[in-house]
């Protein structure tokens, strides 16, 4: 309570001094003096700088700059006093205003004491600073209210009562001028503050922040001194200006009277000083002298900003000590509140570098898909080399290959399967290409037998490590979620705890004391990141670094995702390209702006280690599904469930639109439906889980407010009622095209989906998809009719001001503007027509298929078997051999992506090279039959003959860490080292314990499987009934409203395009349709404005990234990409 009183008193004193300066002192001086005297508020800031630097024992030359600022400010005060005393007829009457002005500016300069309070070891100041920082928002609100009250009190006391009566007789032009000035001041100050912050975040600190703030007052001075220049050129004109300052005489006719009066009065204040009259050179010289002294004092007092080092996108609260700007002296408050730091001669603080683990999960990826992810890893290795690495982050690559082994010799042995062999071939191909154009020596790589299968360890060309973990499903649990659990516990459990087994020996008074580094471990968790990848993801290094920025900037962010681009060819991919674009342009940005993103896709997402290790996140993520709903929520959408756990624990998930990643999209209709069959129910299950705990989540998570929960409820309701909405749209096209009765048209529109719903319960999944494909084509024709019906209705009504017409036109314009704001993706707008035609397939047929088949919990994609699998492997091996024998693909891919070109170099020896490599091909084909009888280690060694993979038992590799880190703290020497005894034996024990506790292969109990299958069908039946009964109620309600007719319909007047009303004509809209239309339009417009906001800050982040990358990296990235996609 005592600290609160002291803090309140301190704030009130600072506000009172500001009011003294602006209300009581400044009205007595001319405009130039008032503008320049504000520069003197830097005097006490300079004093505090000197005091702080004395406490820090910095060099004397560093103290000279703030000392010079103090001298110039004091000299300005002296010249200011002398100037007014020698140029006024009655100098005694200005003694009080001059004293108030000097006293006020000195006291106002105390306003930025927080900028220096942390530099003094004072308990009282530290406590006040902590309290203000903790209650920053409340303090800002209260200080604003107190400022208004104190200003009103001072004005009320200082103005005589008789003068208040004159307010009634103020001319209209004067009141308009005053209110206009207030509006201009508020708007311009707010815009200036925002642009100043943006300039700092863009790393344009010097040219776009410091320099404009310095020259602001000088620019104002030049504008107001124009009459002086006019006088010395034409003396009679200037005297006329001072003696006859009238609106008619001095203002052009095109100026508003209020504006002309303002300019005349403001500039005319110079005449009250008699500076212009009779060529008062001395008065002008004195004015210029003290103005220059104060300006130099401000520059020298804030020159430290010129050398300030900030992060890529610094938080505003880290940039400025005060969150509120001062409207009366804007540029001074912005400069003086910029953080002041003292350079330390010898840093005693341990620097925690970020460690990013790239973890990709693989299963049945093709050669081309594997090539994408491997090239991306090699590209990042070159961009961020471990040797001579930049001082920001280190990278480590991990690939977790699911089900990498197969039975041979009737189960007597286990060999690596075809897909694992393909991965080794891909790594060898990329590795060989890199060393073909690089002369450095290749390091030896290792192949290790592990408790879960095997591990390949590669040292990439620039020193980073890549590990390929080959999982044997007979030894460890398979499927993607368990692979994620495997690397989460390996990286955040074993690897991180290896750093925790430190013994810090503190040499103090010749006694060694062991200290448990708890803070060290906490910092390591916060600076450890995991980038989750799919086996076919293609990305650029900049995409990873932009995601890292989001997590470094905000400690409450637990995960961040980027813009996912589907790749491939064909109508299904074109549909998905526009679907992904709209989802990211509008939905993801709206979630990011209004609350936080609900799902960070597993194909390209960055997670914070501390967030994953939080309570009820990683531990609960290991939960084995035992109930039907858990199978849908846990295993069908593992990435969304992990994000749900993070959100419920209070972490924020963000979206970065500048971070681009490319992943293969289903090109087949069946594969697309099977993929969405997993996504649809799992998305609904996780959203319902999050909304069900909405009250508790909103208390824990600051990013999830109750209005945001309401927004998600409305979005969820719109998704549930999607099938009914499609039926209403199709019924509308029937009504217009065939002149059908609305109720009959609605009944006819609901018959095909109802029949398809019944068939889905009776037929096999493949047959359901075939029927859906046929119906999708028929619905595409109906959607064409729907578009023509809306256009025809507008033509028939001779106006586009119909409910449907306005909706169609506004949506078209909104999508066009949105695409225009994404210039690199603008071409995707051409797929919008295809997307519109496929709306019934995506929001009606697919929804029915997903809900009815939610009891099918198989993966549905990349599943091959029998002849199809053999044919696929044969084709892949052919591609591998082609890529091996040709340094360029035999065909070219037209798919857009970050790297899709490869330069072929033809020389005179190409024919002989081809013959030679063909012989190698025949030899490799012969060797393939030979190695089938070898074990998996010998097999992969044969596949990797260019690497010289060395076999090593896990306990024979040696110590993982051998470096000795030495640093100093508080004058004592600390030696930090890691225990190396039997380190890999510890890893063996770790894997065995992890397998025993979480990752044992599942014993398939027929009775349990039968029970789960029955429970899944029961869940399917309940969800199907509830889902479609809601749609049926909506349709029935609409049918009854149409049957009742005009008695309850809303009448909307008909308006022609020229704005005239049509007499006696109107449109009838039933209330439910209008409400749904308005709700849907409101959601879209909210998403549109959120997109505009998000685009601005995405641009800020991107410009900051480009501006802060080192010149060497920029030069490197501007050169030709060293790795190209080697895909036939």
Short mmCIF file of N, CA and C in Angstrom, two decimals, residues 515-648:
data_model
loop_
_atom_site.label_atom_id
_atom_site.label_comp_id
_atom_site.label_asym_id
_atom_site.label_seq_id
_atom_site.Cartn_x
_atom_site.Cartn_y
_atom_site.Cartn_z
N UNK A 515 26.53 -26.95 -7.65
CA UNK A 515 25.28 -26.20 -7.75
C UNK A 515 24.41 -26.84 -8.81
N UNK A 516 23.17 -27.11 -8.50
CA UNK A 516 22.25 -27.66 -9.49
C UNK A 516 21.77 -26.53 -10.39
N UNK A 517 22.01 -26.59 -11.68
CA UNK A 517 21.70 -25.48 -12.58
C UNK A 517 20.22 -25.47 -12.99
N UNK A 518 19.34 -25.14 -12.06
CA UNK A 518 17.90 -25.13 -12.35
C UNK A 518 17.56 -24.03 -13.34
N UNK A 519 18.09 -22.83 -13.12
CA UNK A 519 17.82 -21.73 -14.04
C UNK A 519 18.40 -22.02 -15.42
N UNK A 520 19.55 -22.67 -15.43
CA UNK A 520 20.16 -23.03 -16.71
C UNK A 520 19.24 -23.95 -17.50
N UNK A 521 18.68 -24.96 -16.83
CA UNK A 521 17.78 -25.89 -17.50
C UNK A 521 16.51 -25.19 -17.99
N UNK A 522 15.98 -24.27 -17.18
CA UNK A 522 14.79 -23.55 -17.58
C UNK A 522 15.05 -22.71 -18.84
N UNK A 523 16.21 -22.05 -18.86
CA UNK A 523 16.56 -21.28 -20.04
C UNK A 523 16.75 -22.18 -21.26
N UNK A 524 17.31 -23.35 -21.04
CA UNK A 524 17.49 -24.27 -22.16
C UNK A 524 16.14 -24.72 -22.71
N UNK A 525 15.17 -24.96 -21.83
CA UNK A 525 13.84 -25.34 -22.29
C UNK A 525 13.22 -24.23 -23.12
N UNK A 526 13.37 -23.00 -22.66
CA UNK A 526 12.77 -21.87 -23.36
C UNK A 526 13.44 -21.61 -24.70
N UNK A 527 14.71 -22.01 -24.85
CA UNK A 527 15.45 -21.75 -26.07
C UNK A 527 15.64 -23.00 -26.92
N UNK A 528 14.91 -24.05 -26.61
CA UNK A 528 14.92 -25.26 -27.41
C UNK A 528 13.63 -25.32 -28.21
N UNK A 529 13.74 -25.48 -29.50
CA UNK A 529 12.58 -25.49 -30.38
C UNK A 529 12.59 -26.77 -31.22
N UNK A 530 11.40 -27.25 -31.52
CA UNK A 530 11.25 -28.43 -32.36
C UNK A 530 10.40 -28.04 -33.57
N UNK A 531 10.96 -28.24 -34.75
CA UNK A 531 10.24 -27.98 -35.99
C UNK A 531 9.69 -29.30 -36.49
N UNK A 532 8.37 -29.45 -36.39
CA UNK A 532 7.70 -30.67 -36.85
C UNK A 532 7.50 -30.61 -38.35
N UNK A 533 7.92 -31.65 -39.04
CA UNK A 533 7.85 -31.71 -40.50
C UNK A 533 7.24 -33.03 -40.94
N UNK A 534 6.63 -32.97 -42.12
CA UNK A 534 6.23 -34.19 -42.79
C UNK A 534 7.34 -34.63 -43.73
N UNK A 535 7.24 -35.85 -44.22
CA UNK A 535 8.29 -36.39 -45.06
C UNK A 535 8.33 -35.83 -46.45
N UNK A 536 7.37 -34.97 -46.81
CA UNK A 536 7.36 -34.40 -48.16
C UNK A 536 7.38 -32.87 -48.14
N UNK A 537 7.76 -32.28 -47.02
CA UNK A 537 7.74 -30.82 -46.89
C UNK A 537 8.96 -30.21 -47.57
N UNK A 538 8.71 -29.14 -48.30
CA UNK A 538 9.79 -28.39 -48.95
C UNK A 538 9.74 -26.96 -48.43
N UNK A 539 10.87 -26.45 -47.97
CA UNK A 539 10.89 -25.13 -47.36
C UNK A 539 12.23 -24.47 -47.58
N UNK A 540 12.24 -23.17 -47.40
CA UNK A 540 13.47 -22.37 -47.48
C UNK A 540 13.96 -22.05 -46.06
N UNK A 541 15.24 -21.78 -45.87
CA UNK A 541 15.74 -21.42 -44.53
C UNK A 541 15.04 -20.20 -43.94
N UNK A 542 14.68 -19.24 -44.77
CA UNK A 542 14.02 -18.04 -44.26
C UNK A 542 12.70 -18.38 -43.59
N UNK A 543 12.01 -19.41 -44.08
CA UNK A 543 10.74 -19.79 -43.47
C UNK A 543 10.94 -20.25 -42.03
N UNK A 544 12.02 -20.97 -41.77
CA UNK A 544 12.31 -21.43 -40.41
C UNK A 544 12.68 -20.26 -39.51
N UNK A 545 13.52 -19.37 -40.01
CA UNK A 545 13.98 -18.24 -39.19
C UNK A 545 12.83 -17.30 -38.86
N UNK A 546 11.88 -17.13 -39.76
CA UNK A 546 10.74 -16.28 -39.48
C UNK A 546 9.86 -16.87 -38.38
N UNK A 547 9.74 -18.18 -38.35
CA UNK A 547 8.98 -18.82 -37.26
C UNK A 547 9.72 -18.69 -35.94
N UNK A 548 11.04 -18.81 -35.99
CA UNK A 548 11.83 -18.65 -34.76
C UNK A 548 11.64 -17.25 -34.18
N UNK A 549 11.53 -16.25 -35.06
CA UNK A 549 11.33 -14.88 -34.59
C UNK A 549 10.07 -14.76 -33.75
N UNK A 550 9.00 -15.43 -34.17
CA UNK A 550 7.73 -15.31 -33.43
C UNK A 550 7.88 -15.86 -32.01
N UNK A 551 8.57 -16.98 -31.87
CA UNK A 551 8.72 -17.58 -30.55
C UNK A 551 9.73 -16.83 -29.70
N UNK A 552 10.75 -16.24 -30.33
CA UNK A 552 11.71 -15.45 -29.57
C UNK A 552 11.10 -14.13 -29.10
N UNK A 553 10.21 -13.59 -29.91
CA UNK A 553 9.64 -12.28 -29.59
C UNK A 553 8.68 -12.36 -28.42
N UNK A 554 7.84 -13.37 -28.40
CA UNK A 554 6.81 -13.48 -27.37
C UNK A 554 7.01 -14.76 -26.57
N UNK A 555 7.38 -14.65 -25.31
CA UNK A 555 7.63 -15.86 -24.51
C UNK A 555 6.38 -16.68 -24.25
N UNK A 556 5.19 -16.09 -24.43
CA UNK A 556 3.96 -16.84 -24.20
C UNK A 556 3.52 -17.65 -25.41
N UNK A 557 4.23 -17.53 -26.52
CA UNK A 557 3.89 -18.29 -27.73
C UNK A 557 4.50 -19.68 -27.63
N UNK A 558 3.66 -20.69 -27.69
CA UNK A 558 4.13 -22.06 -27.59
C UNK A 558 4.37 -22.72 -28.93
N UNK A 559 3.73 -22.21 -29.99
CA UNK A 559 3.89 -22.81 -31.32
C UNK A 559 3.59 -21.75 -32.36
N UNK A 560 4.14 -21.95 -33.54
CA UNK A 560 3.91 -21.04 -34.66
C UNK A 560 3.92 -21.86 -35.94
N UNK A 561 3.06 -21.49 -36.85
CA UNK A 561 2.98 -22.19 -38.13
C UNK A 561 3.09 -21.19 -39.27
N UNK A 562 3.37 -21.70 -40.45
CA UNK A 562 3.53 -20.85 -41.62
C UNK A 562 2.45 -21.11 -42.65
N UNK A 563 2.65 -20.51 -43.80
CA UNK A 563 1.71 -20.65 -44.92
C UNK A 563 2.03 -21.93 -45.67
N UNK A 564 1.08 -22.85 -45.72
CA UNK A 564 1.25 -24.14 -46.37
C UNK A 564 0.72 -24.05 -47.80
N UNK A 565 1.57 -24.41 -48.75
CA UNK A 565 1.19 -24.41 -50.16
C UNK A 565 1.08 -25.86 -50.65
N UNK A 566 -0.09 -26.30 -51.08
CA UNK A 566 -0.19 -27.65 -51.66
C UNK A 566 0.43 -27.68 -53.04
N UNK A 567 1.12 -28.76 -53.35
CA UNK A 567 1.77 -28.92 -54.64
C UNK A 567 1.19 -30.12 -55.37
N UNK A 568 1.37 -30.14 -56.66
CA UNK A 568 0.82 -31.21 -57.49
C UNK A 568 0.10 -30.63 -58.69
N UNK A 569 -0.49 -31.49 -59.46
CA UNK A 569 -1.22 -31.07 -60.65
C UNK A 569 -2.57 -31.76 -60.68
N UNK A 570 -3.48 -31.18 -61.44
CA UNK A 570 -4.79 -31.77 -61.60
C UNK A 570 -5.88 -30.97 -60.90
N UNK A 571 -7.15 -31.25 -61.25
CA UNK A 571 -8.27 -30.49 -60.68
C UNK A 571 -8.35 -30.56 -59.16
N UNK A 572 -8.05 -31.74 -58.58
CA UNK A 572 -8.12 -31.84 -57.12
C UNK A 572 -7.09 -30.94 -56.44
N UNK A 573 -5.91 -30.84 -57.01
CA UNK A 573 -4.88 -29.97 -56.45
C UNK A 573 -5.26 -28.51 -56.65
N UNK A 574 -5.85 -28.17 -57.79
CA UNK A 574 -6.27 -26.79 -58.04
C UNK A 574 -7.33 -26.37 -57.02
N UNK A 575 -8.26 -27.29 -56.74
CA UNK A 575 -9.27 -27.00 -55.73
C UNK A 575 -8.63 -26.75 -54.37
N UNK A 576 -7.67 -27.59 -54.01
CA UNK A 576 -7.02 -27.45 -52.70
C UNK A 576 -6.16 -26.20 -52.63
N UNK A 577 -5.58 -25.78 -53.74
CA UNK A 577 -4.77 -24.57 -53.72
C UNK A 577 -5.62 -23.36 -53.32
N UNK A 578 -6.80 -23.25 -53.91
CA UNK A 578 -7.65 -22.12 -53.53
C UNK A 578 -8.22 -22.31 -52.13
N UNK A 579 -8.52 -23.55 -51.76
CA UNK A 579 -9.04 -23.82 -50.41
C UNK A 579 -8.00 -23.47 -49.35
N UNK A 580 -6.76 -23.88 -49.57
CA UNK A 580 -5.69 -23.53 -48.64
C UNK A 580 -5.48 -22.03 -48.60
N UNK A 581 -5.54 -21.39 -49.78
CA UNK A 581 -5.33 -19.94 -49.83
C UNK A 581 -6.38 -19.21 -49.02
N UNK A 582 -7.65 -19.54 -49.23
CA UNK A 582 -8.72 -18.87 -48.48
C UNK A 582 -8.60 -19.18 -46.99
N UNK A 583 -8.26 -20.43 -46.67
CA UNK A 583 -8.12 -20.79 -45.26
C UNK A 583 -7.03 -20.01 -44.56
N UNK A 584 -5.91 -19.77 -45.26
CA UNK A 584 -4.82 -19.00 -44.65
C UNK A 584 -5.07 -17.50 -44.75
N UNK A 585 -5.57 -17.03 -45.88
CA UNK A 585 -5.80 -15.60 -46.06
C UNK A 585 -6.79 -15.05 -45.04
N UNK A 586 -7.85 -15.78 -44.79
CA UNK A 586 -8.95 -15.24 -44.00
C UNK A 586 -9.10 -15.94 -42.64
N UNK A 587 -9.19 -17.26 -42.64
CA UNK A 587 -9.50 -17.96 -41.40
C UNK A 587 -8.33 -17.94 -40.42
N UNK A 588 -7.15 -18.31 -40.89
CA UNK A 588 -5.99 -18.34 -39.99
C UNK A 588 -5.64 -16.94 -39.48
N UNK A 589 -5.72 -15.94 -40.36
CA UNK A 589 -5.40 -14.58 -39.92
C UNK A 589 -6.43 -14.08 -38.91
N UNK A 590 -7.71 -14.43 -39.12
CA UNK A 590 -8.74 -14.01 -38.16
C UNK A 590 -8.50 -14.66 -36.80
N UNK A 591 -8.13 -15.93 -36.79
CA UNK A 591 -7.82 -16.59 -35.52
C UNK A 591 -6.62 -15.93 -34.85
N UNK A 592 -5.61 -15.61 -35.64
CA UNK A 592 -4.40 -14.98 -35.09
C UNK A 592 -4.71 -13.61 -34.50
N UNK A 593 -5.55 -12.81 -35.17
CA UNK A 593 -5.81 -11.44 -34.74
C UNK A 593 -6.80 -11.40 -33.59
N UNK A 594 -7.89 -12.14 -33.69
CA UNK A 594 -8.93 -12.08 -32.67
C UNK A 594 -8.61 -12.90 -31.43
N UNK A 595 -7.85 -13.93 -31.59
CA UNK A 595 -7.50 -14.79 -30.46
C UNK A 595 -6.16 -15.43 -30.70
N UNK A 596 -6.18 -16.70 -31.04
CA UNK A 596 -4.97 -17.40 -31.46
C UNK A 596 -5.37 -18.56 -32.36
N UNK A 597 -4.40 -19.05 -33.10
CA UNK A 597 -4.64 -20.13 -34.04
C UNK A 597 -4.98 -21.41 -33.27
N UNK A 598 -5.97 -22.14 -33.76
CA UNK A 598 -6.40 -23.36 -33.07
C UNK A 598 -5.62 -24.59 -33.51
N UNK A 599 -5.05 -24.55 -34.72
CA UNK A 599 -4.32 -25.72 -35.21
C UNK A 599 -3.07 -25.29 -35.93
N UNK A 600 -1.94 -25.79 -35.49
CA UNK A 600 -0.67 -25.59 -36.18
C UNK A 600 -0.34 -26.89 -36.90
N UNK A 601 -0.42 -26.90 -38.23
CA UNK A 601 -0.30 -28.17 -38.96
C UNK A 601 1.02 -28.87 -38.72
N UNK A 602 0.94 -30.18 -38.66
CA UNK A 602 2.13 -30.97 -38.34
C UNK A 602 3.15 -31.03 -39.45
N UNK A 603 2.80 -30.55 -40.65
CA UNK A 603 3.76 -30.63 -41.75
C UNK A 603 4.81 -29.53 -41.68
N UNK A 604 4.52 -28.44 -40.96
CA UNK A 604 5.51 -27.36 -40.84
C UNK A 604 5.10 -26.45 -39.68
N UNK A 605 5.53 -26.82 -38.48
CA UNK A 605 5.19 -26.05 -37.27
C UNK A 605 6.37 -26.07 -36.32
N UNK A 606 6.58 -24.94 -35.68
CA UNK A 606 7.67 -24.80 -34.71
C UNK A 606 7.08 -24.75 -33.31
N UNK A 607 7.58 -25.60 -32.42
CA UNK A 607 7.10 -25.69 -31.05
C UNK A 607 8.21 -25.31 -30.08
N UNK A 608 7.82 -24.67 -29.00
CA UNK A 608 8.77 -24.32 -27.94
C UNK A 608 8.89 -25.50 -26.98
N UNK A 609 10.12 -25.81 -26.62
CA UNK A 609 10.34 -26.94 -25.73
C UNK A 609 9.67 -26.77 -24.38
N UNK A 610 9.72 -25.56 -23.82
CA UNK A 610 9.10 -25.32 -22.51
C UNK A 610 7.60 -25.51 -22.57
N UNK A 611 6.98 -25.17 -23.70
CA UNK A 611 5.53 -25.35 -23.84
C UNK A 611 5.16 -26.82 -23.90
N UNK A 612 5.93 -27.60 -24.65
CA UNK A 612 5.66 -29.02 -24.75
C UNK A 612 5.89 -29.75 -23.44
N UNK A 613 6.83 -29.25 -22.63
CA UNK A 613 7.13 -29.89 -21.35
C UNK A 613 6.26 -29.39 -20.22
N UNK A 614 5.30 -28.52 -20.54
CA UNK A 614 4.40 -28.01 -19.52
C UNK A 614 3.47 -29.12 -19.03
N UNK A 615 2.81 -28.85 -17.90
CA UNK A 615 1.88 -29.85 -17.34
C UNK A 615 0.77 -30.16 -18.33
N UNK A 616 0.40 -31.43 -18.40
CA UNK A 616 -0.75 -31.88 -19.20
C UNK A 616 -0.59 -31.60 -20.69
N UNK A 617 0.65 -31.53 -21.16
CA UNK A 617 0.86 -31.38 -22.61
C UNK A 617 1.55 -32.63 -23.14
N UNK A 618 2.86 -32.72 -22.98
CA UNK A 618 3.58 -33.87 -23.51
C UNK A 618 3.18 -35.16 -22.80
N UNK A 619 2.96 -35.07 -21.52
CA UNK A 619 2.58 -36.26 -20.77
C UNK A 619 1.21 -36.76 -21.21
N UNK A 620 0.26 -35.85 -21.36
CA UNK A 620 -1.08 -36.27 -21.79
C UNK A 620 -1.09 -36.68 -23.25
N UNK A 621 -0.16 -36.15 -24.02
CA UNK A 621 -0.08 -36.50 -25.44
C UNK A 621 0.28 -37.97 -25.62
N UNK A 622 0.87 -38.58 -24.59
CA UNK A 622 1.22 -40.01 -24.65
C UNK A 622 0.04 -40.92 -24.33
N UNK A 623 -1.11 -40.34 -24.04
CA UNK A 623 -2.27 -41.15 -23.65
C UNK A 623 -2.69 -42.07 -24.79
N UNK A 624 -2.84 -43.30 -24.48
CA UNK A 624 -3.31 -44.26 -25.48
C UNK A 624 -4.82 -44.20 -25.56
N UNK A 625 -5.33 -44.17 -26.77
CA UNK A 625 -6.78 -44.10 -26.98
C UNK A 625 -7.43 -45.40 -26.54
N UNK A 626 -8.39 -45.28 -25.65
CA UNK A 626 -9.12 -46.45 -25.17
C UNK A 626 -10.62 -46.33 -25.41
N UNK A 627 -11.09 -45.12 -25.72
CA UNK A 627 -12.50 -44.90 -26.00
C UNK A 627 -12.67 -44.50 -27.45
N UNK A 628 -13.89 -44.61 -27.93
CA UNK A 628 -14.16 -44.32 -29.34
C UNK A 628 -13.85 -42.87 -29.68
N UNK A 629 -14.29 -41.95 -28.82
CA UNK A 629 -14.05 -40.53 -29.10
C UNK A 629 -12.56 -40.20 -29.08
N UNK A 630 -11.79 -40.93 -28.26
CA UNK A 630 -10.36 -40.68 -28.20
C UNK A 630 -9.65 -41.12 -29.47
N UNK A 631 -10.13 -42.20 -30.08
CA UNK A 631 -9.56 -42.62 -31.35
C UNK A 631 -9.73 -41.53 -32.41
N UNK A 632 -10.87 -40.86 -32.38
CA UNK A 632 -11.13 -39.80 -33.36
C UNK A 632 -10.31 -38.56 -33.05
N UNK A 633 -10.26 -38.18 -31.78
CA UNK A 633 -9.60 -36.93 -31.41
C UNK A 633 -8.08 -37.07 -31.34
N UNK A 634 -7.58 -38.18 -30.81
CA UNK A 634 -6.16 -38.32 -30.55
C UNK A 634 -5.36 -38.71 -31.79
N UNK A 635 -5.84 -39.75 -32.49
CA UNK A 635 -5.04 -40.36 -33.55
C UNK A 635 -5.36 -39.85 -34.95
N UNK A 636 -6.57 -39.34 -35.17
CA UNK A 636 -6.93 -38.88 -36.51
C UNK A 636 -6.47 -37.45 -36.79
N UNK A 637 -6.26 -36.68 -35.75
CA UNK A 637 -5.77 -35.31 -35.92
C UNK A 637 -4.82 -34.95 -34.81
N UNK A 638 -3.66 -35.61 -34.81
CA UNK A 638 -2.72 -35.47 -33.69
C UNK A 638 -2.17 -34.05 -33.56
N UNK A 639 -1.99 -33.36 -34.69
CA UNK A 639 -1.45 -32.00 -34.62
C UNK A 639 -2.46 -31.04 -33.99
N UNK A 640 -3.73 -31.20 -34.33
CA UNK A 640 -4.76 -30.34 -33.72
C UNK A 640 -4.93 -30.66 -32.24
N UNK A 641 -4.82 -31.91 -31.87
CA UNK A 641 -4.96 -32.26 -30.45
C UNK A 641 -3.80 -31.69 -29.64
N UNK A 642 -2.59 -31.76 -30.19
CA UNK A 642 -1.44 -31.19 -29.48
C UNK A 642 -1.61 -29.69 -29.29
N UNK A 643 -2.12 -29.00 -30.30
CA UNK A 643 -2.37 -27.56 -30.16
C UNK A 643 -3.49 -27.29 -29.15
N UNK A 644 -4.50 -28.15 -29.13
CA UNK A 644 -5.56 -27.99 -28.13
C UNK A 644 -5.00 -28.10 -26.72
N UNK A 645 -4.09 -29.04 -26.49
CA UNK A 645 -3.46 -29.17 -25.18
C UNK A 645 -2.65 -27.93 -24.82
N UNK A 646 -1.94 -27.37 -25.79
CA UNK A 646 -1.17 -26.15 -25.54
C UNK A 646 -2.09 -24.98 -25.19
N UNK A 647 -3.19 -24.85 -25.92
CA UNK A 647 -4.11 -23.74 -25.67
C UNK A 647 -4.75 -23.88 -24.29
N UNK A 648 -5.15 -25.08 -23.94
CA UNK A 648 -5.78 -25.29 -22.63
C UNK A 648 -4.81 -25.05 -21.48
#
